[in-house]
């Protein structure tokens, strides 16, 4: 039997890391062992489902680098792949079950059952549907139907043990006595989740059901529905719950966990894919955790997936992201950064010269970033050069108080005021002259140069900043960037007017 797996999201919100991990494990299984991945949209909850979310789910799955063979977007031999278009299929299978007397119509009012369930709960008693309508005669059923009495279809739960195999949890066994007869079709004709999932998985010939372990408790009911329909069981694999770093169930409290959030932060898809795979699965002992999609698929083994909860830690994700950002083809990060900085109002139109300049900016700032959207918090320093303010700064004063620092600033200013220079090309010789003129070297040379050009005592590599200032000053940006000459002369003046130069 060919491997057929499915990912079955409900379009009721953004795709978050828990669901995405389920999608990734299904995808990896197919990549490793071959077969087809089916995407099925579970939108029977008409109130909470929204096609906007469906679009976002597809966008996120594609962004994550996943692909699939069947789904509402690409069709396939077992469609339709949206549950809201399959109501007639569920009704037909319900008729089959009613005819076989594996299911029955129940006319009990929902309010009445709800009230009894609440009373039982308050008294601390377990409650299950007592099977009142199981005993109705065919004549009585026909009479109530003719009277248009609202009814649901319920499964007749058989007695005895319910067993199934789970690749993560091993052999599972439940006593059916604890299960009330579950509703298959509601009075409005809509199927319940358990029933629709089984009808779809059965008719779509799904061989492996890999999903979150929040569905483990649904599985015995689903197994009974398979049995009643006379269909073979798939193999199940229930993935562990995902917790936050504080070991509480992952929720909004732990910050945003949607794929959209990480995508918009400028986390690379490779980083997220790599990290999600490690939520419950680990490569062999001496294997690196940084793995390409191909390596992940080659090493993946569903039987080695852990049943203990996995911890989602955004800091660890950013650790992966820092790695992938360094490896990434620069054109990708530059494209992303250009869009981002334009949206933040820091860039106007992005032509090839601006893009080239953004390339320098990305290269300079990348080593300090967890994710690319942090750029917009860092790059304003390229514009915000205020010598008067800078010389008041504690760190800058510290640098300037070192013997010989003022002399470095002075020499730098002399060098940069010497006619028109190509500062970027001549930078090494400018530095040599400042060194010779001031008698300073190493930190004592470079630190004062840095504060004079940037107004700050730390930041990206100085050579890179020099190219950025010079290149940026020649571009038409929403705010002008000062070149090195303007910076050094302003700083020199500010320093003199503060009489800091006389300290030494
Ligand atoms: N629509 C269900 C969910 O999003 C899928 C359950 C299943 O995979 O059977 O949780």
Coordinates of C-alpha atoms and ligand atoms in Angstrom, one line a residue:
X1 CA 0.0 0.0 0.0
X2 CA 1.5 3.4 -1.0
X3 CA 2.3 5.9 1.8
X4 CA -0.4 8.5 1.9
X5 CA -0.2 11.2 4.6
X6 CA -2.2 14.2 5.3
X7 CA -2.0 17.6 7.0
X8 CA -5.5 18.7 8.0
X9 CA -5.5 22.3 9.3
X10 CA -8.6 24.2 10.4
X11 CA -8.7 27.7 8.9
X12 CA -9.6 29.4 12.1
X13 CA -6.4 31.4 12.7
X14 CA -2.8 31.9 11.7
X15 CA -0.7 28.8 11.4
X16 CA 1.4 28.5 14.5
X17 CA 4.5 26.5 15.3
X18 CA 2.6 23.6 16.8
X19 CA 0.6 23.0 13.6
X20 CA 3.5 23.8 11.4
X21 CA 5.6 21.1 13.2
X22 CA 2.8 18.6 12.4
X23 CA 3.0 19.6 8.8
X24 CA 6.7 19.3 8.7
X25 CA 6.7 15.8 10.2
X26 CA 4.2 14.6 7.7
X27 CA 6.2 16.2 4.9
X28 CA 9.5 14.7 6.2
X29 CA 7.9 11.2 6.3
X30 CA 6.9 11.4 2.7
X31 CA 10.3 12.8 1.7
X32 CA 12.0 10.0 3.5
X33 CA 9.8 7.0 2.7
X34 CA 8.1 8.2 -0.5
X35 CA 4.3 8.6 -1.1
X36 CA 1.9 11.5 -1.2
X37 CA 1.1 14.3 1.1
X38 CA -2.5 15.5 1.1
X39 CA -3.6 18.9 2.4
X40 CA -7.2 18.8 3.7
X41 CA -8.9 21.9 4.9
X42 CA -11.1 21.1 7.9
X43 CA -13.6 24.0 7.8
X44 CA -16.8 22.4 9.1
X45 CA -16.9 25.0 11.9
X46 CA -18.6 27.5 9.7
X47 CA -18.5 30.2 12.4
X48 CA -14.8 30.1 13.1
X49 CA -13.5 29.2 9.7
X50 CA -12.4 31.9 7.3
X51 CA -11.0 31.5 3.8
X52 CA -8.6 34.3 4.6
X53 CA -6.9 32.0 7.1
X54 CA -6.9 29.2 4.5
X55 CA -4.9 31.5 2.1
X56 CA -2.5 32.3 4.9
X57 CA -2.0 28.7 5.8
X58 CA -1.0 27.9 2.2
X59 CA 1.3 30.9 2.0
X60 CA 3.0 29.8 5.3
X61 CA 3.4 26.2 4.2
X62 CA 5.0 27.2 0.9
X63 CA 7.2 29.7 2.6
X64 CA 8.4 27.0 4.9
X65 CA 9.6 25.1 1.8
X66 CA 7.0 22.3 2.0
X67 CA 5.3 20.8 -1.0
X68 CA 2.4 18.4 -1.4
X69 CA 0.8 16.3 -4.1
X70 CA -3.0 16.8 -3.4
X71 CA -5.0 19.6 -1.9
X72 CA -7.7 22.2 -2.6
X73 CA -5.1 24.3 -4.4
X74 CA -3.8 21.6 -6.8
X75 CA -6.6 19.0 -6.9
X76 CA -6.1 15.3 -6.9
X77 CA -8.0 12.0 -7.4
X78 CA -9.7 12.0 -3.9
X79 CA -11.2 15.5 -3.8
X80 CA -12.8 17.7 -2.9
X81 CA -10.2 18.5 -0.3
X82 CA -12.2 21.0 1.7
X83 CA -14.6 19.5 4.2
X84 CA -17.3 22.1 3.6
X85 CA -17.6 20.7 0.1
X86 CA -18.0 17.1 1.3
X87 CA -21.3 17.3 3.2
X88 CA -23.0 15.0 0.8
X89 CA -20.2 12.4 1.2
X90 CA -20.6 12.4 5.0
X91 CA -24.4 12.1 4.7
X92 CA -24.0 9.1 2.4
X93 CA -21.7 7.3 4.7
X94 CA -24.0 8.1 7.6
X95 CA -26.9 6.4 5.7
X96 CA -24.6 3.3 5.2
X97 CA -24.0 3.2 9.0
X98 CA -27.7 3.7 9.8
X99 CA -28.7 0.9 7.4
X100 CA -26.1 -1.4 8.9
X101 CA -27.5 -0.4 12.3
X102 CA -24.1 0.6 13.4
X103 CA -25.5 4.1 14.0
X104 CA -28.9 5.4 15.1
X105 CA -30.9 8.6 15.1
X106 CA -31.1 10.4 18.4
X107 CA -33.8 12.9 19.2
X108 CA -32.7 13.9 22.7
X109 CA -32.6 17.6 23.0
X110 CA -29.1 19.2 23.3
X111 CA -30.3 21.5 26.1
X112 CA -31.5 18.5 28.1
X113 CA -28.3 16.5 27.6
X114 CA -26.2 19.6 28.4
X115 CA -28.1 20.1 31.6
X116 CA -27.6 16.5 32.7
X117 CA -23.9 16.6 31.8
X118 CA -23.5 19.8 33.9
X119 CA -25.3 18.3 36.9
X120 CA -23.1 15.2 36.7
X121 CA -19.9 17.3 36.5
X122 CA -21.0 19.4 39.5
X123 CA -21.6 16.2 41.5
X124 CA -18.1 15.0 40.5
X125 CA -19.5 12.1 38.4
X126 CA -18.4 11.0 34.9
X127 CA -21.1 11.5 32.4
X128 CA -21.7 9.8 29.0
X129 CA -24.7 9.7 26.8
X130 CA -26.9 6.9 28.3
X131 CA -28.0 5.6 24.9
X132 CA -31.7 6.6 25.4
X133 CA -32.5 6.6 21.6
X134 CA -30.6 3.3 20.9
X135 CA -33.8 1.6 22.0
X136 CA -36.3 3.4 19.9
X137 CA -38.3 1.1 17.5
X138 CA -38.0 1.7 13.8
X139 CA -41.6 2.8 13.8
X140 CA -41.0 5.4 16.5
X141 CA -38.0 6.7 14.6
X142 CA -40.0 7.0 11.3
X143 CA -42.8 8.8 13.2
X144 CA -40.5 11.4 14.7
X145 CA -38.7 11.9 11.4
X146 CA -42.1 12.5 9.7
X147 CA -42.9 15.0 12.4
X148 CA -39.7 16.8 11.5
X149 CA -38.2 16.2 15.0
X150 CA -34.6 17.5 15.0
X151 CA -32.2 14.6 15.3
X152 CA -28.5 13.7 15.3
X153 CA -26.8 10.5 14.1
X154 CA -24.9 8.6 16.8
X155 CA -22.5 5.7 16.5
X156 CA -23.5 2.6 18.4
X157 CA -20.3 2.0 20.4
X158 CA -19.6 -1.7 20.7
X159 CA -18.4 -3.2 24.0
X160 CA -14.9 -4.4 24.6
X161 CA -11.4 -3.1 24.1
X162 CA -10.3 -0.6 21.5
X163 CA -6.8 -1.1 20.3
X164 CA -4.6 0.7 17.8
X165 CA -0.9 1.1 17.0
X166 CA 0.8 4.5 17.6
X167 CA 4.4 4.9 16.3
X168 CA 5.2 7.3 19.0
X169 CA 3.3 5.9 22.0
X170 CA 3.3 2.2 21.1
X171 CA 0.4 -0.1 21.4
X172 CA -2.7 1.7 22.8
X173 CA -5.7 0.2 24.4
X174 CA -8.9 1.8 25.8
X175 CA -12.0 0.3 27.2
X176 CA -15.0 1.3 25.1
X177 CA -17.2 1.3 28.3
X178 CA -16.0 4.8 29.1
X179 CA -17.2 6.2 25.7
X180 CA -20.7 7.4 25.2
X181 CA -22.1 6.9 21.7
X182 CA -20.5 9.8 19.8
X183 CA -22.4 12.1 17.5
X184 CA -21.4 11.7 13.9
X185 CA -23.8 14.1 12.2
X186 CA -25.4 17.1 13.9
X187 CA -29.0 18.1 13.6
X188 CA -28.0 20.8 11.0
X189 CA -26.4 18.1 8.8
X190 CA -22.8 19.1 9.6
X191 CA -20.5 16.2 10.6
X192 CA -18.5 16.2 13.8
X193 CA -14.7 16.4 13.7
X194 CA -14.2 12.7 14.6
X195 CA -16.6 11.5 12.0
X196 CA -15.5 13.8 9.1
X197 CA -11.8 13.0 9.8
X198 CA -12.4 9.3 9.6
X199 CA -14.6 9.4 6.5
X200 CA -12.0 11.6 4.8
X201 CA -9.0 9.6 6.0
X202 CA -10.7 6.4 4.9
X203 CA -11.9 7.6 1.5
X204 CA -8.6 9.4 0.8
X205 CA -6.8 6.2 1.5
X206 CA -4.6 7.7 4.2
X207 CA -2.0 5.2 5.5
X208 CA -0.4 7.3 8.3
X209 CA -2.1 9.8 10.5
X210 CA 0.6 12.0 12.1
X211 CA -0.9 14.8 14.3
X212 CA -0.7 16.5 17.7
X213 CA -1.3 14.4 20.8
X214 CA -4.2 16.7 21.7
X215 CA -6.0 14.3 19.4
X216 CA -4.9 11.1 21.1
X217 CA -8.1 11.0 23.2
X218 CA -10.2 11.3 20.0
X219 CA -8.5 8.3 18.4
X220 CA -10.5 5.5 20.2
X221 CA -13.7 7.0 18.9
X222 CA -12.2 7.3 15.5
X223 CA -11.1 3.7 15.6
X224 CA -14.7 2.6 16.4
X225 CA -15.9 4.6 13.4
X226 CA -13.4 2.9 11.1
X227 CA -14.5 -0.4 12.4
X228 CA -18.2 0.4 11.9
X229 CA -17.5 1.5 8.3
X230 CA -15.5 -1.7 7.8
X231 CA -12.4 0.2 6.8
X232 CA -8.7 -0.7 7.6
X233 CA -7.1 1.4 10.3
X234 CA -4.2 3.7 9.4
X235 CA -1.1 3.8 11.5
X236 CA -1.2 6.6 14.0
X237 CA 1.6 8.8 15.3
X238 CA 0.7 11.4 17.9
X239 CA 3.3 14.1 18.4
X240 CA 4.1 15.5 21.8
X241 CA 2.7 18.7 23.2
X242 CA 4.8 21.8 22.7
X243 CA 5.6 23.8 25.8
X244 CA 7.1 27.2 26.4
X245 CA 10.5 27.6 28.1
X246 CA 8.7 27.7 31.5
X247 CA 7.2 24.2 30.7
X248 CA 3.6 25.6 30.5
X249 CA 1.7 24.7 27.4
X250 CA 2.8 27.0 24.5
X251 CA 0.3 29.9 24.2
X252 CA 0.1 33.6 23.5
X253 CA 1.6 34.2 26.9
X254 CA 4.9 33.1 25.5
X255 CA 4.8 35.8 22.8
X256 CA 3.8 35.4 19.2
X257 CA 4.2 31.9 17.8
X258 CA 2.6 32.2 14.4
X259 CA 4.7 31.5 11.3
X260 CA 3.5 34.9 10.0
X261 CA 5.2 36.6 12.9
X262 CA 8.5 34.9 12.3
X263 CA 8.3 35.4 8.6
X264 CA 7.7 39.1 9.1
X265 CA 10.5 39.3 11.6
X266 CA 12.9 38.1 8.8
X267 CA 13.5 34.7 10.2
X268 CA 14.7 32.5 7.3
X269 CA 12.5 29.6 6.4
X270 CA 15.4 27.2 6.6
X271 CA 16.1 28.2 10.2
X272 CA 12.4 27.6 11.2
X273 CA 12.2 24.3 9.3
X274 CA 15.4 23.1 10.9
X275 CA 14.3 24.1 14.4
X276 CA 10.7 22.8 14.1
X277 CA 12.1 19.4 13.1
X278 CA 14.0 19.2 16.4
X279 CA 10.8 19.7 18.4
X280 CA 10.4 16.0 19.3
X281 CA 13.1 14.5 17.1
X282 CA 16.8 14.6 17.4
X283 CA 19.6 13.5 15.0
X284 CA 22.0 10.8 16.0
X285 CA 24.4 11.4 19.0
X286 CA 27.4 12.8 17.1
X287 CA 25.4 14.6 14.4
X288 CA 25.1 18.3 14.1
X289 CA 21.7 19.9 14.8
X290 CA 22.1 22.2 11.8
X291 CA 20.8 20.2 8.9
X292 CA 19.6 21.0 5.4
X293 CA 16.1 19.9 4.4
X294 CA 17.7 16.9 2.5
X295 CA 19.8 15.9 5.6
X296 CA 16.7 16.3 7.8
X297 CA 14.7 14.0 5.5
X298 CA 17.5 11.4 5.3
X299 CA 18.0 11.2 9.0
X300 CA 14.3 11.4 10.0
X301 CA 12.8 8.4 11.8
X302 CA 9.2 8.7 13.1
X303 CA 9.8 5.8 15.5
X304 CA 12.5 7.8 17.2
X305 CA 10.2 10.8 17.9
X306 CA 10.0 11.4 21.6
X307 CA 6.7 11.3 23.5
X308 CA 7.9 13.7 26.1
X309 CA 6.8 17.3 25.6
X310 CA 9.0 19.5 23.3
X311 CA 10.1 23.0 24.4
X312 CA 9.8 25.8 22.0
X313 CA 12.4 28.4 22.7
X314 CA 12.5 31.4 20.4
X315 CA 16.1 32.1 21.5
X316 CA 17.1 28.7 20.1
X317 CA 15.3 29.5 16.9
X318 CA 17.2 32.7 16.6
X319 CA 20.5 30.8 17.2
X320 CA 19.6 28.7 14.1
X321 CA 18.6 31.9 12.3
X322 CA 21.9 33.6 13.0
X323 CA 23.6 30.6 11.4
X324 CA 21.4 30.6 8.3
X325 CA 21.6 34.3 7.9
X326 CA 25.4 34.0 7.7
X327 CA 25.1 31.2 5.1
X328 CA 22.4 32.9 3.1
X329 CA 22.9 34.2 -0.4
X330 CA 23.3 38.0 0.1
X331 CA 20.9 38.8 -2.7
X332 CA 18.1 37.3 -0.5
X333 CA 18.9 39.2 2.6
X334 CA 19.4 42.4 0.7
X335 CA 16.1 42.1 -1.1
X336 CA 14.4 41.5 2.3
X337 CA 16.2 44.3 4.0
X338 CA 15.5 46.8 1.2
X339 CA 11.7 46.1 1.4
X340 CA 11.8 46.3 5.2
X341 CA 13.7 49.6 5.3
X342 CA 11.5 51.1 2.7
X343 CA 8.4 50.1 4.7
X344 CA 10.0 51.7 7.8
X345 CA 10.4 54.9 5.8
X346 CA 14.2 54.8 5.9
X347 CA 14.6 54.3 2.2
X348 CA 12.7 55.8 -0.7
X349 CA 12.8 54.2 -4.1
X350 CA 15.1 51.3 -4.2
X351 CA 17.2 51.3 -7.4
X352 CA 20.4 49.3 -8.1
X353 CA 22.6 51.9 -6.4
X354 CA 20.5 51.9 -3.2
X355 CA 20.4 48.1 -3.3
X356 CA 24.1 47.9 -3.5
X357 CA 24.4 50.2 -0.5
X358 CA 21.8 48.2 1.4
X359 CA 24.2 45.3 0.7
X360 CA 26.9 47.1 2.6
X361 CA 24.6 47.9 5.5
X362 CA 23.4 44.2 5.7
X363 CA 27.0 43.0 5.7
X364 CA 28.0 45.4 8.4
X365 CA 25.1 44.8 10.8
X366 CA 24.3 41.1 10.2
X367 CA 26.7 39.7 12.7
X368 CA 24.7 41.3 15.6
X369 CA 21.2 40.3 14.4
X370 CA 18.9 37.5 15.6
X371 CA 16.5 38.3 12.7
X372 CA 16.5 40.8 9.9
X373 CA 13.8 43.1 11.2
X374 CA 16.1 44.2 14.0
X375 CA 17.9 46.1 11.2
X376 CA 15.4 49.0 11.4
X377 CA 16.3 49.4 15.1
X378 CA 20.0 49.5 14.3
X379 CA 20.4 51.5 11.1
X380 CA 19.0 54.8 12.3
X381 CA 22.4 55.3 13.9
X382 CA 23.7 55.9 10.4
X383 CA 21.6 59.1 10.3
X384 CA 21.6 60.0 13.9
X385 CA 25.0 61.6 14.1
X386 CA 25.0 64.6 16.4
X387 CA 28.5 65.6 17.4
X388 CA 27.3 68.0 20.2
X389 CA 25.3 65.3 21.8
X390 CA 27.9 62.6 21.2
X391 CA 30.7 64.4 23.1
X392 CA 28.4 64.4 26.2
X393 CA 28.0 60.6 26.0
X394 CA 29.6 58.8 28.9
X395 CA 31.3 56.1 26.7
X396 CA 32.5 58.7 24.2
X397 CA 34.0 60.8 26.9
X398 CA 35.8 57.8 28.3
X399 CA 37.4 57.2 24.9
X400 CA 38.4 60.8 24.5
X401 CA 39.9 60.9 28.0
X402 CA 42.5 58.5 27.0
X403 CA 45.9 60.2 26.3
X404 CA 46.4 61.0 22.7
X405 CA 42.8 60.5 21.7
X406 CA 42.2 64.2 21.0
X407 CA 45.2 64.2 18.8
X408 CA 43.8 61.3 16.8
X409 CA 40.6 63.2 16.3
X410 CA 42.6 66.2 15.2
X411 CA 44.7 64.3 12.7
X412 CA 41.7 62.5 11.3
X413 CA 40.1 65.8 10.7
X414 CA 43.2 67.2 9.0
X415 CA 43.4 64.2 6.8
X416 CA 39.8 64.3 5.8
X417 CA 39.9 68.1 5.1
X418 CA 42.7 67.7 2.6
X419 CA 40.9 68.6 -0.6
X420 CA 38.6 66.1 -2.3
X421 CA 39.5 62.6 -1.4
X422 CA 38.1 59.2 -2.3
X423 CA 37.8 58.3 1.3
X424 CA 36.8 54.7 0.7
X425 CA 39.7 53.9 -1.5
X426 CA 42.2 55.9 0.4
X427 CA 41.0 54.8 3.9
X428 CA 44.0 52.6 4.6
X429 CA 46.4 55.4 3.8
X430 CA 44.3 57.9 5.8
X431 CA 44.5 55.6 8.8
X432 CA 48.3 55.3 8.3
X433 CA 48.7 59.1 8.2
X434 CA 46.5 59.5 11.4
X435 CA 48.6 56.9 13.0
X436 CA 51.9 58.6 12.1
X437 CA 50.6 62.1 13.0
X438 CA 49.2 61.1 16.4
X439 CA 51.7 58.4 17.4
X440 CA 48.8 56.1 18.4
X441 CA 48.1 52.6 17.4
X442 CA 45.7 49.7 18.0
X443 CA 42.7 50.5 20.2
X444 CA 44.1 53.9 21.0
X445 CA 44.0 54.8 17.3
X446 CA 40.8 53.1 16.3
X447 CA 38.6 53.9 19.2
X448 CA 38.9 57.7 18.8
X449 CA 38.4 57.4 15.0
X450 CA 35.2 55.4 15.7
X451 CA 33.8 57.9 18.1
X452 CA 34.7 60.8 15.8
X453 CA 32.9 59.2 12.8
X454 CA 30.0 57.5 14.5
X455 CA 29.5 59.4 17.7
X456 CA 29.4 56.0 19.5
X457 CA 32.0 53.9 21.2
X458 CA 30.9 50.6 19.7
X459 CA 29.2 49.3 16.5
X460 CA 29.9 47.4 13.3
X461 CA 33.4 47.2 11.7
X462 CA 34.8 50.7 11.1
X463 CA 35.9 50.0 7.5
X464 CA 32.5 48.9 6.6
X465 CA 30.9 52.0 8.2
X466 CA 33.2 54.3 6.3
X467 CA 32.0 52.7 3.0
X468 CA 28.4 53.0 4.2
X469 CA 28.8 56.7 5.2
X470 CA 30.5 57.6 1.9
X471 CA 28.1 55.6 -0.3
X472 CA 25.0 56.8 1.7
X473 CA 25.9 60.4 1.5
X474 CA 25.7 60.2 -2.3
X475 CA 22.3 58.7 -2.4
X476 CA 18.9 60.4 -2.5
X477 CA 17.5 59.0 0.8
X478 CA 14.5 60.3 2.7
X479 CA 17.1 61.7 5.2
X480 CA 20.6 62.6 4.1
X481 CA 23.6 60.7 5.5
X482 CA 26.6 62.7 6.5
X483 CA 29.9 61.7 4.9
X484 CA 33.1 61.1 6.9
X485 CA 34.5 64.5 6.3
X486 CA 31.3 66.3 7.6
X487 CA 31.3 63.9 10.6
X488 CA 34.9 64.4 11.6
X489 CA 34.8 68.2 11.2
X490 CA 31.6 68.4 13.3
X491 CA 33.0 66.1 15.9
X492 CA 36.3 68.0 16.0
X493 CA 34.5 71.3 16.5
X494 CA 32.2 69.9 19.2
X495 CA 35.1 68.5 21.0
X496 CA 37.0 71.8 20.8
X497 CA 34.0 73.8 22.0
X498 CA 33.7 71.4 24.9
X499 CA 37.3 72.1 25.6
X500 CA 37.8 68.4 25.9
X501 CA 40.9 68.7 23.8
X502 CA 42.6 70.6 26.6
X503 CA 42.1 67.7 29.1
X504 CA 45.4 66.2 27.9
Ligands
LIG1 N1 -8.3 20.0 12.0 C1 -7.6 19.3 13.1 C2 -6.7 20.3 13.8 O1 -6.4 21.3 13.3 C3 -6.8 18.2 12.6 C4 -6.9 17.0 13.3 C5 -6.3 15.7 12.7 O2 -5.2 15.9 12.1 O3 -7.0 14.7 12.7 O4 -6.4 20.1 15.0

